[in-house]
Coordinates of C-alpha atoms in Angstrom, one line a residue:
Chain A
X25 CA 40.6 -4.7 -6.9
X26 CA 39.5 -2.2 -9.8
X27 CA 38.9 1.3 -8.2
X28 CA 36.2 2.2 -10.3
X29 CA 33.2 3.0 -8.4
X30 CA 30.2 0.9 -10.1
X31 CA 26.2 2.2 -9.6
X32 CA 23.5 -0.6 -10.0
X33 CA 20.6 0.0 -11.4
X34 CA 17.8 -2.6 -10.0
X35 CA 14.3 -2.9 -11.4
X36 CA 11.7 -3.6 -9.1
X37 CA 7.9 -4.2 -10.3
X38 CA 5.0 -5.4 -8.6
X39 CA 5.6 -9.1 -7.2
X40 CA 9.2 -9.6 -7.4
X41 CA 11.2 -12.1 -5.9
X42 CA 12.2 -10.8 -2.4
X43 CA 15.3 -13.0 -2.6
X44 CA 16.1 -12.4 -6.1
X45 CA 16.4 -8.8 -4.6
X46 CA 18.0 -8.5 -1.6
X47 CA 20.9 -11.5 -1.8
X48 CA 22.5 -10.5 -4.8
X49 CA 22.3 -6.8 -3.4
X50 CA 23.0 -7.6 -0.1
X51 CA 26.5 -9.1 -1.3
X52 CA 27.1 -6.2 -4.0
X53 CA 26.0 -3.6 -0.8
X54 CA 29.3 -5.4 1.2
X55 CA 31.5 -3.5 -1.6
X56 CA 32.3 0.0 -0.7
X57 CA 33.1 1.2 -4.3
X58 CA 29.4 0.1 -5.4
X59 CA 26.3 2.1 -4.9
X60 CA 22.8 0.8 -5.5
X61 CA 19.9 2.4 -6.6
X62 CA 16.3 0.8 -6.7
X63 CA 14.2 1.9 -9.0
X64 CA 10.0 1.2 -9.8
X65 CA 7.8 2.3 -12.5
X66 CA 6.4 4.6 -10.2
X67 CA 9.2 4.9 -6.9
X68 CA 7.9 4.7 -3.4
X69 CA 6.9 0.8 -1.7
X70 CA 7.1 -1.7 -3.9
X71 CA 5.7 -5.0 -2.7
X72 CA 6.9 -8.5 -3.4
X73 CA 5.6 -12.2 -4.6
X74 CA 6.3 -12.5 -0.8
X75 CA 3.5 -9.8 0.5
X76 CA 6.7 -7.8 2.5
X77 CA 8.5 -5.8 0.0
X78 CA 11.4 -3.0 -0.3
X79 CA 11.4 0.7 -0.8
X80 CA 12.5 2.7 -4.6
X81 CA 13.9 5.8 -4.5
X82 CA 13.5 6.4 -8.2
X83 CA 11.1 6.0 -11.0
X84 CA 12.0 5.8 -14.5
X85 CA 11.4 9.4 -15.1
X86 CA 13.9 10.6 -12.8
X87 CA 16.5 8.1 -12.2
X88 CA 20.1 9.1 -12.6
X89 CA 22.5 7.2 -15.2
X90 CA 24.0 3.6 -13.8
X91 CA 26.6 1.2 -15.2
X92 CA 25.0 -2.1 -13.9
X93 CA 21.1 -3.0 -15.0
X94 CA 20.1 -5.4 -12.4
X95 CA 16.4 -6.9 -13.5
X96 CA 14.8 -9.9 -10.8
X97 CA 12.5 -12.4 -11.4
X98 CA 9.5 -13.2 -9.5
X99 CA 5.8 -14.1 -10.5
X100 CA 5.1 -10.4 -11.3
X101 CA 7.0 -11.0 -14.5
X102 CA 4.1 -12.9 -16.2
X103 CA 2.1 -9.5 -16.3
X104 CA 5.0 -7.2 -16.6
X105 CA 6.0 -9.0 -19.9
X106 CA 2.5 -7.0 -21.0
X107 CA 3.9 -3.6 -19.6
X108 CA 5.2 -1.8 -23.0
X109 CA 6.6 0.9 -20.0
X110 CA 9.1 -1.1 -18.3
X111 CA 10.3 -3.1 -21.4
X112 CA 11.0 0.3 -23.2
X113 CA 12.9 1.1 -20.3
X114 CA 14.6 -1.9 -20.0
X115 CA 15.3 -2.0 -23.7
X116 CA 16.9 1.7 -23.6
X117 CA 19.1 1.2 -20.9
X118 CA 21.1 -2.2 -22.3
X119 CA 23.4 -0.7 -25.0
X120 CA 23.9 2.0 -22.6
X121 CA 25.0 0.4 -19.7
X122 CA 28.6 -1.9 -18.6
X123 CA 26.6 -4.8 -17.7
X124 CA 23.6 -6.5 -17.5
X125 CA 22.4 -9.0 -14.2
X126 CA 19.3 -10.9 -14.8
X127 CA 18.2 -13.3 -12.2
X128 CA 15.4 -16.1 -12.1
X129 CA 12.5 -15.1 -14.5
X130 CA 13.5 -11.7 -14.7
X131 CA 15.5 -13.5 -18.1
X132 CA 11.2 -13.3 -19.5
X133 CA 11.1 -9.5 -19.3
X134 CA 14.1 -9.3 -20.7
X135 CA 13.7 -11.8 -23.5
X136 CA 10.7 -9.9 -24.4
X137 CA 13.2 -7.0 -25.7
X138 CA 14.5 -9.1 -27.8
X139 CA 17.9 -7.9 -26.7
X140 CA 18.5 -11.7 -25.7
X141 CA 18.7 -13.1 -29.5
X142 CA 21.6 -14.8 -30.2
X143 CA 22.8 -14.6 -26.4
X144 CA 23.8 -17.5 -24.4
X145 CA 21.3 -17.6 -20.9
X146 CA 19.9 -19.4 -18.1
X147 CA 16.8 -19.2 -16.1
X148 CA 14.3 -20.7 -13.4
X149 CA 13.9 -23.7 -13.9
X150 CA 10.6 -25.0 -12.6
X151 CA 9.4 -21.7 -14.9
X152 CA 11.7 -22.8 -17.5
X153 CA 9.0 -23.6 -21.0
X154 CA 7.2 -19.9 -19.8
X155 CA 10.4 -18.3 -19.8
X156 CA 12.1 -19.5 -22.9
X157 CA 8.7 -19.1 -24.6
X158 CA 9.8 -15.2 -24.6
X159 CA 12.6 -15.6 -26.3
X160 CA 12.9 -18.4 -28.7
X161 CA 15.6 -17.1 -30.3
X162 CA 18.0 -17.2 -27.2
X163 CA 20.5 -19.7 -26.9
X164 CA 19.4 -21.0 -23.6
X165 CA 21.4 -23.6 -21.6
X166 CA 19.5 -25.6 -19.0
X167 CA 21.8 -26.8 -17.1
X168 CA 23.8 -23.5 -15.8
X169 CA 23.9 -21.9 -12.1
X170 CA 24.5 -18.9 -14.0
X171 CA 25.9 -18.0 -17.9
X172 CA 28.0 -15.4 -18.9
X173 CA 27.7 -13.8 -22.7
X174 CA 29.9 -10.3 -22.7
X175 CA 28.4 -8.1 -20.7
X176 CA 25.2 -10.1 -20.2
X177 CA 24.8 -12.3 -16.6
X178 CA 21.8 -14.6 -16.2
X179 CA 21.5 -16.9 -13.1
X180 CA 19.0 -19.7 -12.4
X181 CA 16.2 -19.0 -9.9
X182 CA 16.0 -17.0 -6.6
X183 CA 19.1 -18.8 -4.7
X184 CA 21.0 -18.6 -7.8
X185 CA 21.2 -15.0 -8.4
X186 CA 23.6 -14.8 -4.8
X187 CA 25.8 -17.4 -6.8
X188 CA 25.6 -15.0 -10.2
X189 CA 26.4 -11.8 -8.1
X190 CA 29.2 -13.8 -6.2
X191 CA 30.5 -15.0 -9.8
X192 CA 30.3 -11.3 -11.2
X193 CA 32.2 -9.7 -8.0
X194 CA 34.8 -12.5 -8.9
X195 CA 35.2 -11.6 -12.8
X196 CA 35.6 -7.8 -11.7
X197 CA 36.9 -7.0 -8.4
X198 CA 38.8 -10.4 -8.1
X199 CA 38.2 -13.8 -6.8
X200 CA 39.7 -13.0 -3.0
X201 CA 37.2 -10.0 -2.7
X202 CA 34.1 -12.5 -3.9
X203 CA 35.5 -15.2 -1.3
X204 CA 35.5 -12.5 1.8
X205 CA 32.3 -11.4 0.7
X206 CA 30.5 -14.9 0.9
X207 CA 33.3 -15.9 4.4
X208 CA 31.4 -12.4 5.8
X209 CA 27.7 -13.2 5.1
X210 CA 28.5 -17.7 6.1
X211 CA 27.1 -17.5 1.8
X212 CA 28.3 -21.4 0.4
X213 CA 28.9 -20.2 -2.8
X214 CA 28.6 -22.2 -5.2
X215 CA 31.7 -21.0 -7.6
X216 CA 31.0 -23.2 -10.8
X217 CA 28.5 -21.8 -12.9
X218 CA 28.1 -25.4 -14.3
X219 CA 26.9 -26.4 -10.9
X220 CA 23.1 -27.0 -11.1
X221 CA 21.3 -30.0 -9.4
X222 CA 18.1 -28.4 -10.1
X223 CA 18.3 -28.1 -14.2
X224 CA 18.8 -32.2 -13.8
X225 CA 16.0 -32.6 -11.7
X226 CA 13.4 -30.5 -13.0
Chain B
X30 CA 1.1 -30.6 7.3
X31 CA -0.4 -28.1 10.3
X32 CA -3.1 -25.8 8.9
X33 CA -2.6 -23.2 11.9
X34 CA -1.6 -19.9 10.6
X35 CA 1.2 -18.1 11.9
X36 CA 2.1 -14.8 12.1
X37 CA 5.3 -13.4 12.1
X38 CA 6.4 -10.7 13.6
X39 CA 10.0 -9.2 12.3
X40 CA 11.8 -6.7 13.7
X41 CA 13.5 -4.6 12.0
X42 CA 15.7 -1.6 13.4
X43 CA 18.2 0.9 11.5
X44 CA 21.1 -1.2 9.6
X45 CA 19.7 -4.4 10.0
X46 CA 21.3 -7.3 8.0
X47 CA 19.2 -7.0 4.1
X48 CA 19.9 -11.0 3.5
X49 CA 19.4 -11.9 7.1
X50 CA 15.7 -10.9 6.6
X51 CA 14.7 -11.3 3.0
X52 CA 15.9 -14.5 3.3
X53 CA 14.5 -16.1 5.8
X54 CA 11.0 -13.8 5.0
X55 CA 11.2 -15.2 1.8
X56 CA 11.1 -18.9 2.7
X57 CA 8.3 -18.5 4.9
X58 CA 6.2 -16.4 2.2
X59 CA 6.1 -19.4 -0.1
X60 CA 3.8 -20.8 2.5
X61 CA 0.1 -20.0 2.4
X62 CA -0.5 -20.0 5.9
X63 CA 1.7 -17.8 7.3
X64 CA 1.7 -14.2 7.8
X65 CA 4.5 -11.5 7.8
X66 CA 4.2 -8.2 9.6
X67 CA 6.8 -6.0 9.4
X68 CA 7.6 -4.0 12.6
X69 CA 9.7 -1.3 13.6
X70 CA 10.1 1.2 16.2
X71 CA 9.0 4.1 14.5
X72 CA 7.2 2.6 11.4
X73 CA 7.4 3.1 7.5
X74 CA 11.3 2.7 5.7
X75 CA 14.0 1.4 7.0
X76 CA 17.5 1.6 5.8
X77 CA 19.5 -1.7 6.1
X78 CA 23.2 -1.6 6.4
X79 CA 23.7 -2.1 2.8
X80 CA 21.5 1.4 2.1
X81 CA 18.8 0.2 0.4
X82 CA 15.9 -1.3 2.9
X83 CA 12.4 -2.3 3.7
X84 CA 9.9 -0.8 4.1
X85 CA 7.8 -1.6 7.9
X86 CA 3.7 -1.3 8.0
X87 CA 3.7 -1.7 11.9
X88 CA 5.5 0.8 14.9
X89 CA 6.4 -0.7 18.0
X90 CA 2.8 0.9 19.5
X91 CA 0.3 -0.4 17.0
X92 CA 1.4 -3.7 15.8
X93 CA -0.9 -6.7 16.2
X94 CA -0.3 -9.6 18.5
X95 CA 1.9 -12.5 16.7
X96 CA 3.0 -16.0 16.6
X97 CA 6.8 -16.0 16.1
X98 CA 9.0 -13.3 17.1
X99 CA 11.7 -12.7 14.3
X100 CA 14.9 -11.2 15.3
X101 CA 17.9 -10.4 12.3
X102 CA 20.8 -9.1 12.9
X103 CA 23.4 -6.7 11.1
X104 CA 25.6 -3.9 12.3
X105 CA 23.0 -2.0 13.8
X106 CA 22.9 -4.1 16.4
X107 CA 25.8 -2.3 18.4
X108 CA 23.9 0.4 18.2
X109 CA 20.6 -1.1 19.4
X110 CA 22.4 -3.0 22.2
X111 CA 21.9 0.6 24.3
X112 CA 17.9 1.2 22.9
X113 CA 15.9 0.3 26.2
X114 CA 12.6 0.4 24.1
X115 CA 13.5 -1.7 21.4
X116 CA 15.2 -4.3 24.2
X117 CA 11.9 -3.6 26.1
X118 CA 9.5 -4.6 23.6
X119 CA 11.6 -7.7 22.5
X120 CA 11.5 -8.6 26.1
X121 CA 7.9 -8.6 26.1
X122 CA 7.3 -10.2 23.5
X123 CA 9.3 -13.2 24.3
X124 CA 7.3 -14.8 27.3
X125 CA 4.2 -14.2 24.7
X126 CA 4.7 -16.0 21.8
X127 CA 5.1 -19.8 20.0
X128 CA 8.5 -19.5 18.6
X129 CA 11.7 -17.6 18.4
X130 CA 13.8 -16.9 15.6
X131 CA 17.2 -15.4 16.0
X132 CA 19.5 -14.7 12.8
X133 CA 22.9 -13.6 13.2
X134 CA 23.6 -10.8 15.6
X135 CA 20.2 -10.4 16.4
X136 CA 21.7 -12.7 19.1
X137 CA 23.5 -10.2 20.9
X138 CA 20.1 -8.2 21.2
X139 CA 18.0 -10.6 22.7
X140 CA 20.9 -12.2 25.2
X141 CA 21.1 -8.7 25.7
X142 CA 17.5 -9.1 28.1
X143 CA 18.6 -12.1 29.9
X144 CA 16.2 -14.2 28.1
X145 CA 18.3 -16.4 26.6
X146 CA 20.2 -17.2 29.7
X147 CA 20.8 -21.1 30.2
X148 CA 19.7 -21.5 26.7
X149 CA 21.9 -23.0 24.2
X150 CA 22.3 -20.8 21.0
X151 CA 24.8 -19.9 18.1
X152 CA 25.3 -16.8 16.0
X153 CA 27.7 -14.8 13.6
X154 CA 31.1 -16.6 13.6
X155 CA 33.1 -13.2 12.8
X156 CA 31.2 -11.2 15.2
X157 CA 31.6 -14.3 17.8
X158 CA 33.1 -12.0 20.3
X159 CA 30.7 -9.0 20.5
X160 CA 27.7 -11.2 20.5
X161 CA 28.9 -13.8 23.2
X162 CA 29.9 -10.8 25.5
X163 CA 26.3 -9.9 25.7
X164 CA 25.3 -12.8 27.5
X165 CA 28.1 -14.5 29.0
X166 CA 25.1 -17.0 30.8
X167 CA 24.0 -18.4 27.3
X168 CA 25.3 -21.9 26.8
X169 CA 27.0 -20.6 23.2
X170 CA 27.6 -23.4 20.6
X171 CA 30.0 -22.5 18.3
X172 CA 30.2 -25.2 15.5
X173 CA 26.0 -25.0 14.1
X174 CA 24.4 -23.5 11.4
X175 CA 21.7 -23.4 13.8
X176 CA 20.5 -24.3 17.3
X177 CA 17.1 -25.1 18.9
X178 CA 16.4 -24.9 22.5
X179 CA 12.8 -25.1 23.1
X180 CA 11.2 -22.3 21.4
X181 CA 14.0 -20.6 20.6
X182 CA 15.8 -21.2 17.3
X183 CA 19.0 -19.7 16.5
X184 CA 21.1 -19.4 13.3
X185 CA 24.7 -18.4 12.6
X186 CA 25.7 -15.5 10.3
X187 CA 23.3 -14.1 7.5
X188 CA 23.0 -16.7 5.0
X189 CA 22.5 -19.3 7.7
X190 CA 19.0 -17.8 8.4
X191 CA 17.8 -19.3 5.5
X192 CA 18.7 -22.6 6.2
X193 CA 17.3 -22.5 9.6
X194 CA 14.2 -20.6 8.5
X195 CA 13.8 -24.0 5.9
X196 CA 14.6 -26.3 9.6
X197 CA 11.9 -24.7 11.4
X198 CA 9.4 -25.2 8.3
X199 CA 10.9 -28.8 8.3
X200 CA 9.9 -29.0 12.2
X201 CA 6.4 -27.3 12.2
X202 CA 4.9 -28.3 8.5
X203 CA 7.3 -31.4 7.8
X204 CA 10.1 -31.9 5.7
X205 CA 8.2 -32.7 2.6
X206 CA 7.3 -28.8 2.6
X207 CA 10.4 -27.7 3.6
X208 CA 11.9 -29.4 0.6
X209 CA 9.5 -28.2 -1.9
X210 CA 10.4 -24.9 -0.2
X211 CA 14.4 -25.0 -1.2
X212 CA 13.0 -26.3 -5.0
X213 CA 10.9 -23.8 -6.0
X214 CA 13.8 -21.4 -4.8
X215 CA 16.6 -23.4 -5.8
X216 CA 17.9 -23.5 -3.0
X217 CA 21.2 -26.0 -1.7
X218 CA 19.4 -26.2 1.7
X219 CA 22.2 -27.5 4.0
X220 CA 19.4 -30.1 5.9
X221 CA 22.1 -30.9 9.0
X222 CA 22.2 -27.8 11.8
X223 CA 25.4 -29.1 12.3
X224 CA 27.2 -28.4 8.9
X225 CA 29.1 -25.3 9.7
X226 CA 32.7 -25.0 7.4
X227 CA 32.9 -21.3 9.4
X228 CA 32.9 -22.2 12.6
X229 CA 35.6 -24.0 11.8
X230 CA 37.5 -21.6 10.1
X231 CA 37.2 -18.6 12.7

């Protein structure tokens, strides 16, 4: 297992997918040398698409450096695409940071950069034409759990960002750590990115 | 489908599993008529065992009457196994309301008040031990994603909750909803409570 010690950076804005949220984090949080920091536009209670929400400890003035940008999905995406705010702070922190984990619709926001040009990604797929309309110049693949280009992850929606962070623990930390990870929370992971019932059906 | 509204009640305590209640919580948020309240003993934050948390709108002393009484686990629940008041107001609420959900090692807690005596009911395969020693008069069923014994539904570790939060919608609003549920989240719902690759394994 690499001994680094990562920090995760995770976006949160108003009406974000609860599940896009906590089950990627929930696996990464299982990993001793990870730390997680959440992050709002403004800190403090942030609530969800789901009404229930979870707390920031930071806001983007005074959030310490991380190695990990971790942006959700979630219906709050279709205004936040309109926030100049968190896109510049998205935007700044990509060439900065080790990696980048999108989940679900979160791929919008980002798209929006434009830091997505040219990049292989995925997304949710029942919001699949409003997503992709963000980013026309991405090379988005439709049938995908998840995609990997460099340092960029995306996953497919909500269930498939667990899949992403599972896939991502794998690439860096090994594939026995990702398998006692998923054996620990009863998580089927789904280990082929290629696996994706719902980009057929949809 | 039924057009009562429910309202959950969850309970949430210090180190609380993050997935065992996002994911469920996030299921039953896609549904327009049902309601979430977040309770804990003390109120506002709470830190889950993966550090980050929720946050709670409701303490033990001013939270509204509800519908369904939502129990997670996580490794907080050694802890809580000796807290008389949160044991108290669980065993309270039990005789009060429609339905029971149990997720993990939130087991342990509520065999912990006797309740679940002569009840048959499942839980965390890893932590099979701890939680079964807390109510050695449960009728314990160890191969089940979940169980249902009258009112009381019970799942097996962390991810599980989700796919017996999705049974429970099947049983009260009808598989039709419970589907379009696991769609929209893209989620491999695992339909049969009796699919359970780690209770084999343990």
């Amino acid at each position: 297992m690499s001994k680094d010690k990562l920090t995760i950076g995770a976006i949160l804005f108003p009406e974000y997918d609860l599940l896009d949220v906590n089950g990627p984090l929930r696996m990464f949080g299982a990993l001793e040398n990870v730390n997680i920091l959440m992050i709002s536009q403004h800190g403090d209670k942030i609530k969800s698409g789901s009404k229930i929400g979870n707390y920031t400890e930071y806001n983007f003035g005074n959030c310490p450096e991380f190695d990990i940008l971790f942006v959700p999905g979630g219906m709050g995406t279709r205004k936040e695409v309109n926030n100049p705010v968190l896109l510049e702070f998205i935007k700044n922190q990509i060439p900065k940071v080790k990696y980048v984990l999108i989940v679900c619709t979160g791929a919008g926001l980002v798209a929006k950069t434009g830091l997505l040009d040219g990049k292989k990604a995925t997304t949710n797929k029942l919001a699949w034409q409003w997503v992709t309309s963000q980013g026309p110049n991405v090379l988005w693949k439709k049938k995908a759990r998840w995609v990997v280009d460099g340092k960029i992850y995306t996953s497919a929606g909500v269930s498939a960002g667990m899949d992403m962070a599972l896939g991502f623990i794998s690439d860096v930390y090994g594939r026995k750590v990702a398998n006692d990870v998923a054996l620990k929370t009863e998580y089927d992971w789904h280990t082929d990115p290629n696996w994706d019932p719902f980009g057929e059906k949809i």
